CSV table of C-alpha atoms and ligand atoms in Angstrom, one decimal:
chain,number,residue,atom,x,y,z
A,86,UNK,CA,9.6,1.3,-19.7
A,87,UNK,CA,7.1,-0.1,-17.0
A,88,UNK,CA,8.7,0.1,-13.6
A,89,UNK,CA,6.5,-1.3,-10.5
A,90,UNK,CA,7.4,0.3,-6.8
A,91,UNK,CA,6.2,-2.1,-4.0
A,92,UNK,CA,6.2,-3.3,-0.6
A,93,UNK,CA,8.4,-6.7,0.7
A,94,UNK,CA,7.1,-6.0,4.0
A,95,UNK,CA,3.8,-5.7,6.2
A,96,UNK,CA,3.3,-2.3,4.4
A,97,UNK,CA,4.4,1.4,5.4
A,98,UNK,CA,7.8,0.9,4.1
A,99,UNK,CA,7.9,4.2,2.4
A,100,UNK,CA,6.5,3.5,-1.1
A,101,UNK,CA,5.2,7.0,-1.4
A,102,UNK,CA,8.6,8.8,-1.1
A,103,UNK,CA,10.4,6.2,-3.4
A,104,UNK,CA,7.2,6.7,-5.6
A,105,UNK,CA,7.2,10.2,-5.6
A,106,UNK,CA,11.2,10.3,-5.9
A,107,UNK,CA,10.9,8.6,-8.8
A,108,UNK,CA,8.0,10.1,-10.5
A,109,UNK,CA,10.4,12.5,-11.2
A,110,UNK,CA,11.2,10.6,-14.0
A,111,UNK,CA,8.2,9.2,-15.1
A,112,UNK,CA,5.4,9.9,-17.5
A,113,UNK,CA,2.5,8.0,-15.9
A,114,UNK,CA,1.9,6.8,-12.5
A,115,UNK,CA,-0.7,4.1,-12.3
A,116,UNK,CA,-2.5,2.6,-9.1
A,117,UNK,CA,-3.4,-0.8,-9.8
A,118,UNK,CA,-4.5,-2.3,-6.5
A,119,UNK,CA,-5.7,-1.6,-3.1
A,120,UNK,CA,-7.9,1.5,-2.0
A,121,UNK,CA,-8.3,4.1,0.3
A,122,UNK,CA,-7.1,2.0,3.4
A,123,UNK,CA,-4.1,2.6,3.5
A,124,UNK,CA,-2.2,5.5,2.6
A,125,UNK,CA,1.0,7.3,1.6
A,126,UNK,CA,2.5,9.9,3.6
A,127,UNK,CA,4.7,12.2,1.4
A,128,UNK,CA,7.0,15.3,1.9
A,129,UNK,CA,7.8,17.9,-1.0
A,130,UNK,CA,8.0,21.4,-1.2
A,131,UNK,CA,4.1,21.3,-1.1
A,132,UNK,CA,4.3,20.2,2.5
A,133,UNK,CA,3.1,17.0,4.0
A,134,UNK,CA,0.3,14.7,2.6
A,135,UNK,CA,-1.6,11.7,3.4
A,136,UNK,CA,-2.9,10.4,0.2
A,137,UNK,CA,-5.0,7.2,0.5
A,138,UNK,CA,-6.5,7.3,-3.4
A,139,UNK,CA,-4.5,9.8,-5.7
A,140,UNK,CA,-1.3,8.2,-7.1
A,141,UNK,CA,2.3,9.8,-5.5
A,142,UNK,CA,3.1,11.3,-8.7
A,143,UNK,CA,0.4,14.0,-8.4
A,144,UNK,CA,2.6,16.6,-7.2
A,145,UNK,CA,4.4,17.1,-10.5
A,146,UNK,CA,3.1,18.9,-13.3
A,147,UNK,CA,4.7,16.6,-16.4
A,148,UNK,CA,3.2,13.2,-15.4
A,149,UNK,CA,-0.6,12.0,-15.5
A,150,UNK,CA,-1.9,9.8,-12.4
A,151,UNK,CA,-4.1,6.6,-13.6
A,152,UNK,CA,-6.7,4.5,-11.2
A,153,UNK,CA,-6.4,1.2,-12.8
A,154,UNK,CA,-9.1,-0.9,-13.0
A,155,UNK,CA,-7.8,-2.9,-10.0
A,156,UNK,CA,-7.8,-0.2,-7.2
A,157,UNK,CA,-11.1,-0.2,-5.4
A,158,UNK,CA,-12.2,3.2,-6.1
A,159,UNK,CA,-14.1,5.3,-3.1
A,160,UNK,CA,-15.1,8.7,-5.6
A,161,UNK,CA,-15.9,10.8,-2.6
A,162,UNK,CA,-12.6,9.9,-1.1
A,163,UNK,CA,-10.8,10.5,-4.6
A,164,UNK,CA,-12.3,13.8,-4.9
A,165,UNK,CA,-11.9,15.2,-1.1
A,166,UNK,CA,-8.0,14.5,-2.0
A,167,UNK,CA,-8.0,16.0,-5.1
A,168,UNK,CA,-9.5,19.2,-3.3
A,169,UNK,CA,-7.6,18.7,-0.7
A,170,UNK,CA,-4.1,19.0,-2.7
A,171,UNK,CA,-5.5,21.8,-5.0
A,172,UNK,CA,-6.5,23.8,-1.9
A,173,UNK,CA,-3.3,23.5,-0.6
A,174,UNK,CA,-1.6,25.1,-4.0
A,175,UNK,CA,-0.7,22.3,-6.2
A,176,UNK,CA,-2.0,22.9,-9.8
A,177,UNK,CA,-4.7,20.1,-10.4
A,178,UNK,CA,-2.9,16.7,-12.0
A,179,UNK,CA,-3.8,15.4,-14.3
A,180,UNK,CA,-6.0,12.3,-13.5
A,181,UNK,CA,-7.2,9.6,-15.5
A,182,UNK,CA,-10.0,6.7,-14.0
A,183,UNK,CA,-10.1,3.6,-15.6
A,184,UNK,CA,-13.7,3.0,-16.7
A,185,UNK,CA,-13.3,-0.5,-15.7
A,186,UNK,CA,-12.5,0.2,-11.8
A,187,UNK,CA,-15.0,-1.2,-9.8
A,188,UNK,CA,-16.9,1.6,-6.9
A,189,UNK,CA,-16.6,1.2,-3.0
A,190,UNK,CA,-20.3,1.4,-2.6
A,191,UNK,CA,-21.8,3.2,0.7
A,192,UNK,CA,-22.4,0.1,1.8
A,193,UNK,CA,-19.4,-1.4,1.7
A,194,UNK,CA,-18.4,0.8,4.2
A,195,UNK,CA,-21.5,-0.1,6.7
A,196,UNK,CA,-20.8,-3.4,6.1
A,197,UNK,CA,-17.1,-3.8,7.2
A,198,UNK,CA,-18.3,-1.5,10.5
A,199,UNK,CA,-20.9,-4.2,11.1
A,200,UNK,CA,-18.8,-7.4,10.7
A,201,UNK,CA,-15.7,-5.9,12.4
A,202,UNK,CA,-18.5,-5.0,15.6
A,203,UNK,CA,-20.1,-8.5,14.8
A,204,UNK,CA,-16.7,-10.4,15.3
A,205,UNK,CA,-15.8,-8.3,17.8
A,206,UNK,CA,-12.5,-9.5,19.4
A,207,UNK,CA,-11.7,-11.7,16.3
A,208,UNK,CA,-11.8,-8.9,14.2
A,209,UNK,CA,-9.1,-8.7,11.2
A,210,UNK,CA,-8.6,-4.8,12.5
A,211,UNK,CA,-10.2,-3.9,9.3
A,212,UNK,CA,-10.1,-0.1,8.9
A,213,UNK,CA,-13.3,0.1,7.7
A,214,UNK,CA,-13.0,1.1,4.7
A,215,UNK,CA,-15.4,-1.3,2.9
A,216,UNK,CA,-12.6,-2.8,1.2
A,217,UNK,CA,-13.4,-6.7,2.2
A,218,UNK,CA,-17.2,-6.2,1.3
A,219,UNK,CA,-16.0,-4.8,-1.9
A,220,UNK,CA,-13.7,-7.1,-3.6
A,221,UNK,CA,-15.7,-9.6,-2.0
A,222,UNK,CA,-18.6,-8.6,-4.3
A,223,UNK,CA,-16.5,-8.0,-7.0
A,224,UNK,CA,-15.5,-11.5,-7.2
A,225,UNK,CA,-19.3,-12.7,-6.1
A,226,UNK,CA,-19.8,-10.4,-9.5
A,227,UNK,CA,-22.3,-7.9,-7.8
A,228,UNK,CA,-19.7,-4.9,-8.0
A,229,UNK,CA,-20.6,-2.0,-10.0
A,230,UNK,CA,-18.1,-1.0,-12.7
A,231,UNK,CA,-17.5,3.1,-13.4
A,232,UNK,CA,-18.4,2.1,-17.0
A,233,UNK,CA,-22.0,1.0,-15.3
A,234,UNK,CA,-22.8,4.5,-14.0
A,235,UNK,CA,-23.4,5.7,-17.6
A,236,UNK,CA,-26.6,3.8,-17.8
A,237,UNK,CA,-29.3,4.5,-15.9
A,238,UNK,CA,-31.5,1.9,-16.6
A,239,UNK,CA,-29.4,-1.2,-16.3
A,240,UNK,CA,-27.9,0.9,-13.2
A,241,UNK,CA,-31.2,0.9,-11.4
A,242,UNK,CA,-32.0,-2.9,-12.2
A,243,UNK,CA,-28.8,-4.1,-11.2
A,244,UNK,CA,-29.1,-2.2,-7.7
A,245,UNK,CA,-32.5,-3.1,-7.1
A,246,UNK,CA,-31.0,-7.0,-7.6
A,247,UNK,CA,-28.2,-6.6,-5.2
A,248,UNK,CA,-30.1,-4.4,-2.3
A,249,UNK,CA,-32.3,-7.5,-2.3
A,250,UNK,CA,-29.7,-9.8,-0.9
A,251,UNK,CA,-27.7,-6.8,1.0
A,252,UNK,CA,-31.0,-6.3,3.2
A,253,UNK,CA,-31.4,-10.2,3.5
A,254,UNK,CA,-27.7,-9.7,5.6
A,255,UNK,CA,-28.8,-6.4,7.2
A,256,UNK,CA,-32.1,-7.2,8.8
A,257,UNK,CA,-30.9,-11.1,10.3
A,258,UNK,CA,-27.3,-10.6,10.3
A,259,UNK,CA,-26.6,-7.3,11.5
A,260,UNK,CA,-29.8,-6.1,12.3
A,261,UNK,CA,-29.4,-3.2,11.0
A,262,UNK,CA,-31.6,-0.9,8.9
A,263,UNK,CA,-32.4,-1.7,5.1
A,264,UNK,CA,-31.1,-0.3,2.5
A,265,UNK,CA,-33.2,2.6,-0.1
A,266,UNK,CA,-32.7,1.7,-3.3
A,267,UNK,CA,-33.6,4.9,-5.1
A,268,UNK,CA,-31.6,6.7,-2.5
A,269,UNK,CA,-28.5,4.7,-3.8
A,270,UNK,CA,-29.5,5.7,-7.3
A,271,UNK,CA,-29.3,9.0,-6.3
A,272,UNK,CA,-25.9,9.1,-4.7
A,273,UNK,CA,-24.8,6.9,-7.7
A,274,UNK,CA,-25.8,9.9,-9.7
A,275,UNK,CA,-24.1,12.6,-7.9
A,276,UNK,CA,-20.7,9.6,-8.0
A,277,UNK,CA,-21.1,9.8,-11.8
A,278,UNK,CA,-21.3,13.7,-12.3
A,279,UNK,CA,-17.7,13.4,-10.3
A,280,UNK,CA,-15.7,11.2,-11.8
A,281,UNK,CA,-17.0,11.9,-15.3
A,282,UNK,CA,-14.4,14.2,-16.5
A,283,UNK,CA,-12.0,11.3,-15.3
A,284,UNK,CA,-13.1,8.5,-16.8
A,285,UNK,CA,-11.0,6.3,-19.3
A,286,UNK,CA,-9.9,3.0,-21.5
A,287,UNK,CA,-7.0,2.9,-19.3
A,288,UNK,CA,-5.9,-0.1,-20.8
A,289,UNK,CA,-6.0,1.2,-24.4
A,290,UNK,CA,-4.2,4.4,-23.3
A,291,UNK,CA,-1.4,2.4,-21.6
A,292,UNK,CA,-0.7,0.4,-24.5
A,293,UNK,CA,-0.1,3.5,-26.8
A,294,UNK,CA,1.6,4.7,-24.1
A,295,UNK,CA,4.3,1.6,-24.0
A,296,UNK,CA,4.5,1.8,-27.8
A,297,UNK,CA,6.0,5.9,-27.4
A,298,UNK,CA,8.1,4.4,-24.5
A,299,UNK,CA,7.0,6.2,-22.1
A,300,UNK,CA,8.3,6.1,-18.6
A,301,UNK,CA,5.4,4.2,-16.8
A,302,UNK,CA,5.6,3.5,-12.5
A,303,UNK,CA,3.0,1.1,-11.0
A,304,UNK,CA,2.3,1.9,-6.9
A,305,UNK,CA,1.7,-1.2,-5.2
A,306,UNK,CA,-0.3,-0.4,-1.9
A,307,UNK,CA,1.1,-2.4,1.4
A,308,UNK,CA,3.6,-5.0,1.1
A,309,UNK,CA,4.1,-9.3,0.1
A,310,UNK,CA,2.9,-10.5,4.2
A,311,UNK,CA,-0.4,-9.0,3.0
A,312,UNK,CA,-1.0,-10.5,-0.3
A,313,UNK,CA,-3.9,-12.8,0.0
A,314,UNK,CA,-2.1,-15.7,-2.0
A,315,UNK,CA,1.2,-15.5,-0.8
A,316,UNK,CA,1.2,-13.6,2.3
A,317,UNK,CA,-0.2,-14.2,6.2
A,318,UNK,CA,-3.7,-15.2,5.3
A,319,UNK,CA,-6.2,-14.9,6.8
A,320,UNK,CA,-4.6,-11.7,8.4
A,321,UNK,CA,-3.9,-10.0,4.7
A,322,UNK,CA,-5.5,-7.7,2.5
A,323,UNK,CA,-8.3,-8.0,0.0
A,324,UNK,CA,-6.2,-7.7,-3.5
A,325,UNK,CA,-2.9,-8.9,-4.2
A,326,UNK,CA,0.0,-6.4,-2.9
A,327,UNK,CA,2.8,-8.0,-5.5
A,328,UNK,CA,4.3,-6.5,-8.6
A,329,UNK,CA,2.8,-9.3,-10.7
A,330,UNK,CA,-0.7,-7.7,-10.2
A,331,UNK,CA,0.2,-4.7,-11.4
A,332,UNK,CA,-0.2,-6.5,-14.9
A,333,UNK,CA,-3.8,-7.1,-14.2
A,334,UNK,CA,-4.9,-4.2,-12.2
A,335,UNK,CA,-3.4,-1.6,-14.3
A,336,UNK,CA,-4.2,-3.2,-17.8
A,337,UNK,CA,-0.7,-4.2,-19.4
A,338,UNK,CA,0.8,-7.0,-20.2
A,339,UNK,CA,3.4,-8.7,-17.8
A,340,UNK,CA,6.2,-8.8,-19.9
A,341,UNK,CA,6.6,-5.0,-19.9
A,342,UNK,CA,7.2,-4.7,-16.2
A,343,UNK,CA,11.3,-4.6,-16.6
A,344,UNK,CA,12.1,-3.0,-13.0
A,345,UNK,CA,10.6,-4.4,-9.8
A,346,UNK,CA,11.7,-1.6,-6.7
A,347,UNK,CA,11.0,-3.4,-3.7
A,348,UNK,CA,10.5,-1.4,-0.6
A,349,UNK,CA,12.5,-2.6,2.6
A,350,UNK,CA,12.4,-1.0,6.0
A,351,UNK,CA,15.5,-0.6,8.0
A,352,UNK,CA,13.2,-2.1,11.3
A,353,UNK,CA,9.8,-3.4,10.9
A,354,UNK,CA,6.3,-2.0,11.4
A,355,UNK,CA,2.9,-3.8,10.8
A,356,UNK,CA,-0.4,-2.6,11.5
A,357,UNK,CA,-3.5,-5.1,12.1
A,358,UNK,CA,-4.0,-8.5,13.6
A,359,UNK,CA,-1.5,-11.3,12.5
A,360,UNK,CA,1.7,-13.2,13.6
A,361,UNK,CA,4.8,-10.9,14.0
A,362,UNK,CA,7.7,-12.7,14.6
A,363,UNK,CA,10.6,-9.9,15.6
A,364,UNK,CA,7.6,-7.2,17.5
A,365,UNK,CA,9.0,-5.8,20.2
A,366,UNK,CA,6.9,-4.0,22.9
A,367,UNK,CA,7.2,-2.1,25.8
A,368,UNK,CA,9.1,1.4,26.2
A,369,UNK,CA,11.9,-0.7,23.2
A,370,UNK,CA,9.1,-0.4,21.0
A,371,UNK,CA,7.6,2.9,22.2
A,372,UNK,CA,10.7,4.6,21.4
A,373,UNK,CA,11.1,2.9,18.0
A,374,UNK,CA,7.6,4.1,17.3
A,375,UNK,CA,7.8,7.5,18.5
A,376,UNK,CA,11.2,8.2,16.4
A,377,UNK,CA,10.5,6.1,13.4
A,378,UNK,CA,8.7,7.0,10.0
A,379,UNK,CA,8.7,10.8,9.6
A,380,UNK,CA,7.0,12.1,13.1
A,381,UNK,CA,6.2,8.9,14.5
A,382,UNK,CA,5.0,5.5,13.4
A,383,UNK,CA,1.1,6.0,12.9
A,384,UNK,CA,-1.3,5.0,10.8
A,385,UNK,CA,-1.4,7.5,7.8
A,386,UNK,CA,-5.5,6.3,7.7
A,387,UNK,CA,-6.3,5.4,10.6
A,388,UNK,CA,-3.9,7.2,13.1
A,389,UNK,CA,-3.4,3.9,14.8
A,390,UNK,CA,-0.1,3.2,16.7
A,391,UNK,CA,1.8,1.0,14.3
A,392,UNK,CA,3.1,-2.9,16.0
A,393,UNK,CA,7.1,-2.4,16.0
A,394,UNK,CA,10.1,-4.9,15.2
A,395,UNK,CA,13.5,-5.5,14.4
A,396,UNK,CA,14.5,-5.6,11.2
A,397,UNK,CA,13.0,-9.4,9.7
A,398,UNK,CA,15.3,-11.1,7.3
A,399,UNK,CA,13.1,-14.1,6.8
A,400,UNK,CA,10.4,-12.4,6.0
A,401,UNK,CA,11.9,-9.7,3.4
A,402,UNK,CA,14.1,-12.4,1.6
A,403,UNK,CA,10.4,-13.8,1.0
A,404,UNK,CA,8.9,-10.5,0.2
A,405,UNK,CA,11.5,-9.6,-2.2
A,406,UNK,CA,11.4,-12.7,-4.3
A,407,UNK,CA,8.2,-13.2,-4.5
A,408,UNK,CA,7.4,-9.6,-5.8
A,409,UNK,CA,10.9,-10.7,-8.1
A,410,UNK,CA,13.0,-7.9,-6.9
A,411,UNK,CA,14.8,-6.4,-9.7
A,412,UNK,CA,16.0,-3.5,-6.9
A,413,UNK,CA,15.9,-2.8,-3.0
A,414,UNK,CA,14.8,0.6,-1.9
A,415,UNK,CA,15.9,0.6,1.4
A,416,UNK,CA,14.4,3.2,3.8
A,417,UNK,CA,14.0,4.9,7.3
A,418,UNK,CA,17.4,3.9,8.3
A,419,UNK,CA,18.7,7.2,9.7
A,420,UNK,CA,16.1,6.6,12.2
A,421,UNK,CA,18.4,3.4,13.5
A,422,UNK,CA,21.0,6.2,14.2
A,423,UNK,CA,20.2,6.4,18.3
A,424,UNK,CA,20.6,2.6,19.0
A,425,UNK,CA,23.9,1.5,20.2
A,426,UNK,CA,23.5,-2.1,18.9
A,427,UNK,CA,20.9,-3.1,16.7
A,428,UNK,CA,19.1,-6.3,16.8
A,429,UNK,CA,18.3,-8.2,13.3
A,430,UNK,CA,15.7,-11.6,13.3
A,431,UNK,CA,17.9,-13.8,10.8
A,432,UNK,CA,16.0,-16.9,11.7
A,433,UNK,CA,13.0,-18.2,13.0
A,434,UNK,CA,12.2,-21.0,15.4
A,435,UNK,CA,9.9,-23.1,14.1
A,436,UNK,CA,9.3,-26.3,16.7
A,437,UNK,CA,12.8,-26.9,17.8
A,438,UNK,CA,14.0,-26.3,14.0
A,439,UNK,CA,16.0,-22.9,12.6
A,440,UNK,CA,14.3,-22.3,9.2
A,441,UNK,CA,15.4,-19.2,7.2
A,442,UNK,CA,12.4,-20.0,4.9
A,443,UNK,CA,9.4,-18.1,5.9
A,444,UNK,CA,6.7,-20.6,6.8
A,445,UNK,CA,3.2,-20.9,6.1
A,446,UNK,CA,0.5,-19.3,8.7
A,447,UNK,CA,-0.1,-21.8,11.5
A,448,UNK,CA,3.7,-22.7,11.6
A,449,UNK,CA,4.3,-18.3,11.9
A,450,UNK,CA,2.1,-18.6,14.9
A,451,UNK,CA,4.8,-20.6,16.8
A,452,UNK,CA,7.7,-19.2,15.0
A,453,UNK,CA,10.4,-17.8,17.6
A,454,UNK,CA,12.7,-14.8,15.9
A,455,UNK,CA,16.7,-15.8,16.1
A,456,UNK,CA,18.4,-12.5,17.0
A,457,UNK,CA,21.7,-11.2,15.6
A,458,UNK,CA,22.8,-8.0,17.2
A,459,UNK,CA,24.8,-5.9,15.1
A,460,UNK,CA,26.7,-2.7,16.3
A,461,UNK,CA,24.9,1.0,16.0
A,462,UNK,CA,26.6,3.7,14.2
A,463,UNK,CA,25.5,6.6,17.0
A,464,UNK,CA,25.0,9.2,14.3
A,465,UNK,CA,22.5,11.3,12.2
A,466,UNK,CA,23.0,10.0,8.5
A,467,UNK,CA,20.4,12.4,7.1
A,468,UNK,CA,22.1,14.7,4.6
A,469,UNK,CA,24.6,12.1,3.7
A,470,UNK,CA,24.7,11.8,0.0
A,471,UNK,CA,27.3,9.0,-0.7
A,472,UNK,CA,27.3,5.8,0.0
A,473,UNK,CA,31.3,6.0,1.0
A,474,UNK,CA,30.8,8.5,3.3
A,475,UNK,CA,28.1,6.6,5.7
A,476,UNK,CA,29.5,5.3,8.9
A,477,UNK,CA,30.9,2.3,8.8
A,478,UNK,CA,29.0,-0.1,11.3
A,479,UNK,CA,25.9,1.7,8.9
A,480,UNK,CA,27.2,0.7,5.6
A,481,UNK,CA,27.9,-3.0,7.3
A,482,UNK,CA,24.0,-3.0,8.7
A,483,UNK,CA,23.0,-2.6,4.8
A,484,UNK,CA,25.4,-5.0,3.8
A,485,UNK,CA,24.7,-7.9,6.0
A,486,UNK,CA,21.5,-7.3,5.3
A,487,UNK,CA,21.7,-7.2,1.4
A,488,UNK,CA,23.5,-10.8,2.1
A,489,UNK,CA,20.8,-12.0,4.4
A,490,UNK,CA,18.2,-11.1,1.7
A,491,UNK,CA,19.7,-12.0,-1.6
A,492,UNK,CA,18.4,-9.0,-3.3
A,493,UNK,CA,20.4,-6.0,-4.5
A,494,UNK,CA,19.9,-2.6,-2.4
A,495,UNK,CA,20.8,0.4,-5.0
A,496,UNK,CA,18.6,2.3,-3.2
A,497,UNK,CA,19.3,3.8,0.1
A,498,UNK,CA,16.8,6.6,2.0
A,499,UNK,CA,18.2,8.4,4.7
A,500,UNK,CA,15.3,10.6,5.2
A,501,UNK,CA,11.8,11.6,4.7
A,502,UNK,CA,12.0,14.1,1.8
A,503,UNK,CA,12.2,13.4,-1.8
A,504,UNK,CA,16.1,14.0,-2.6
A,505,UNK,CA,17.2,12.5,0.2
A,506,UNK,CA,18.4,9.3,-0.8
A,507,UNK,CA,21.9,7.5,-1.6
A,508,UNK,CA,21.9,5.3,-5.1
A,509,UNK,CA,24.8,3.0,-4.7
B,58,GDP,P1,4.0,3.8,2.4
B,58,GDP,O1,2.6,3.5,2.6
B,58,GDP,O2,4.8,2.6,2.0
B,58,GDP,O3,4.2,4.9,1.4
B,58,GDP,O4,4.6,4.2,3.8
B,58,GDP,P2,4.2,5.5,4.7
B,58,GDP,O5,3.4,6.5,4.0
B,58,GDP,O6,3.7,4.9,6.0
B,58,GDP,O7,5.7,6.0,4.9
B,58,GDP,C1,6.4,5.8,5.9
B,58,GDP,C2,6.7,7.1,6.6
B,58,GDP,O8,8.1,7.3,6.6
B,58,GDP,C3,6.2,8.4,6.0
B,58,GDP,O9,5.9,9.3,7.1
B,58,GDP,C4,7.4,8.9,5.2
B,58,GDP,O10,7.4,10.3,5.1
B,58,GDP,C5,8.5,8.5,6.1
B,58,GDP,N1,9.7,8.2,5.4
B,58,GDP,C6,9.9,7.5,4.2
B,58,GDP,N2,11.2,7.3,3.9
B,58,GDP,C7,11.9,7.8,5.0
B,58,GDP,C8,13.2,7.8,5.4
B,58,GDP,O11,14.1,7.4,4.7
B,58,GDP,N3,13.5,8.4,6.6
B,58,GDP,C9,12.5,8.9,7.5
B,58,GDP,N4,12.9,9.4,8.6
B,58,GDP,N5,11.2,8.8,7.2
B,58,GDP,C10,10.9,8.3,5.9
């Protein structure tokens, strides 16, 4: 069975621990979108790990981790993590690299720094990653496939083609210096010699795979609001975040996705330029951030202080459906345990008019969050393994909540580490 774990949210909701919770169980973990942008923060008996590239389920031994052909694949970064985690005592996974994924070229990189200094205060707060530039050749169709490495011939035609029009931009855009084409032949070369033992028909392996019924989980990278179709645009990501994707960007055929686990965080968090309807600021949000997430709310990448927010029902009852929630993961809510009331956004403003509906961009812009407070439990839920026995104004938080959304929560984390969670 094909199971996909993703965000509802702005991102950061804790996919990696549901991920890695429920890789228990599964054979193959597959990225399918995304790249090394963002990142996953996970706890296990390994200790505590950002990964950015690697899939969640590389800390177990039974399950093999896939880069689909959709993730936007930086090899140094892959391999820094996979040395990183092998270093650190856990045996090498098992890794498999689609040999359709497309590479993050060194360029990439430079040219996300340059248009993010270029733009300068109307930046998107790109984490210069290259990501943009890279998808943004990929559809232009000047990316480079892994497949494309293998031969050096069309290899070094095809770059000499595309550093043409790269050093066009460099020299009268960014002036900036040019680009050496057989210096990026050469660091092609050493990319190759890495990822070589990795490389795969990812597609063809998943379909023998779904024919033994194996257990198969797809890890979306940051949440709905940052889908470029359906979520904040401009102010999104470069590839789509939803569930649907993962039929594309791993190589499967949408049918076989039976189980959609959408991630929902007890409060919000977003990181980036873009409309935020329920941010809070000041020492409200300061403490929020400094008890939320496991150790603080930080980007995992970047080290950036996350933007804080209540909890959004507008927005997840639209991040859930449009990834088609099958099942609500709901997470970080023992770190709601200090607050004697607990505000909730259950509508937004929109020119005079209450709207539960999340509106497009230009209408978010003015959108006013409607406030419910509901009452704080006071307590430390972590350790708390049934649902029965969570306070009572708690289990009420999750159920309005549930009702707000219109999506089931069977999932419940009260806690960064990988058993602690409540299935209800
Ligand atoms: P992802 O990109 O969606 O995986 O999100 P992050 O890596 O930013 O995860 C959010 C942070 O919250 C990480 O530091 C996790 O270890 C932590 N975390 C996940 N679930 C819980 C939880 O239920 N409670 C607490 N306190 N921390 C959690």
């Amino acid at each position: 069975m094909v199971k996909a774990v993703v965000g509802a949210n702005w991102g950061d909701e804790g996919k990696g621990k549901i991920t890695d919770m429920l890789s228990k169980e599964a054979d193959i973990i597959v990225r399918f979108q995304g790249g090394a942008n963002a990142g996953h923060t996970i706890v296990n008996d390994y200790g505590k790990f950002a990964l950015h590239t690697l899939p969640s389920g590389v800390f177990y031994d039974h399950t093999t981790s896939i880069i689909g052909n959709g993730v936007a694949l930086n090899i140094p970064v892959l391999f820094n993590e996979i040395k990183e985690i092998v270093d650190r005592d856990v045996p090498m996974p098992k890794i498999l690299v689609s040999d359709r994924a497309q590479l993050v070229m060194p360029y990439h990189i430079l040219f996300d720094e340059y248009e993010e200094e270029r733009l300068a205060g109307k930046s998107f707060g790109s984490t210069k990653s290259g990501i943009a530039p890279f998808y943004s050749d990929k559809y232009a169709k000047i990316g480079f496939q892994v497949n494309e490495l293998f031969d050096e011939e069309a290899l070094k035609e095809k770059l000499e083609r595309v550093v043409v029009q790269k050093n066009v931009m460099l020299e009268h855009l960014y002036h900036k210096p040019a680009l050496n084409v057989d210096e990026l032949f050469e660091t092609m070369m050493e990319y190759r010699d890495m990822v070589a033992p990795y490389v795969c028909d990812v597609s063809a392996f998943l379909y023998q795979a779904i024919k033994e019924d194996k257990n198969i989980l797809l890890e979306g990278q940051l949440g709905s609001l940052k889908d470029p179709d359906h979520g904040i645009y401009p102010m999104v990501t470069s590839s789509s975040t939803l569930a649907a994707y993962g039929a594309i960007g791993a190589g499967i055929p949408p049918y076989e996705i039976k189980k959609i686990v959408t991630v929902v965080k007890a409060y919000s968090s977003a990181v980036g330029a873009g409309a935020f309807v329920s941010e809070i600021f000041g020492e409200e949000a300061d403490e929020l951030r400094r008890r939320g997430g496991d150790g603080g709310e930080y980007g995992a990448t970047t080290g950036r202080p996350r933007r804080m927010g209540w909890f959004d029902c507008v927005a997840s009852k639209y991040g859930c459906r449009i990834q088609g929630t099958t099942d609500v993961a709901f997470t970080v809510l023992d770190v709601l345990g200090y607050l004697d009331e607990i505000p909730v956004c259950v509508g937004y403003e929109v020119d005079g008019e209450v709207t539960t509906d999340f509106p497009t961009t230009g209408k978010l812009e003015n959108a006013k969050p409607v406030l419910k407070i509901l009452p704080g439990w006071k307590s430390d839920i972590r350790g708390i393994t049934k649902y029965e026995e969570l306070p009572e104004n708690c289990r009420k938080y999750i159920e309005f909540i549930e009702e707000q959304i219109g999506f089931p929560i069977t999932m419940i984390s009260n806690g960064p580490g990988r058993d602690e969670i409540i299935f209800r």
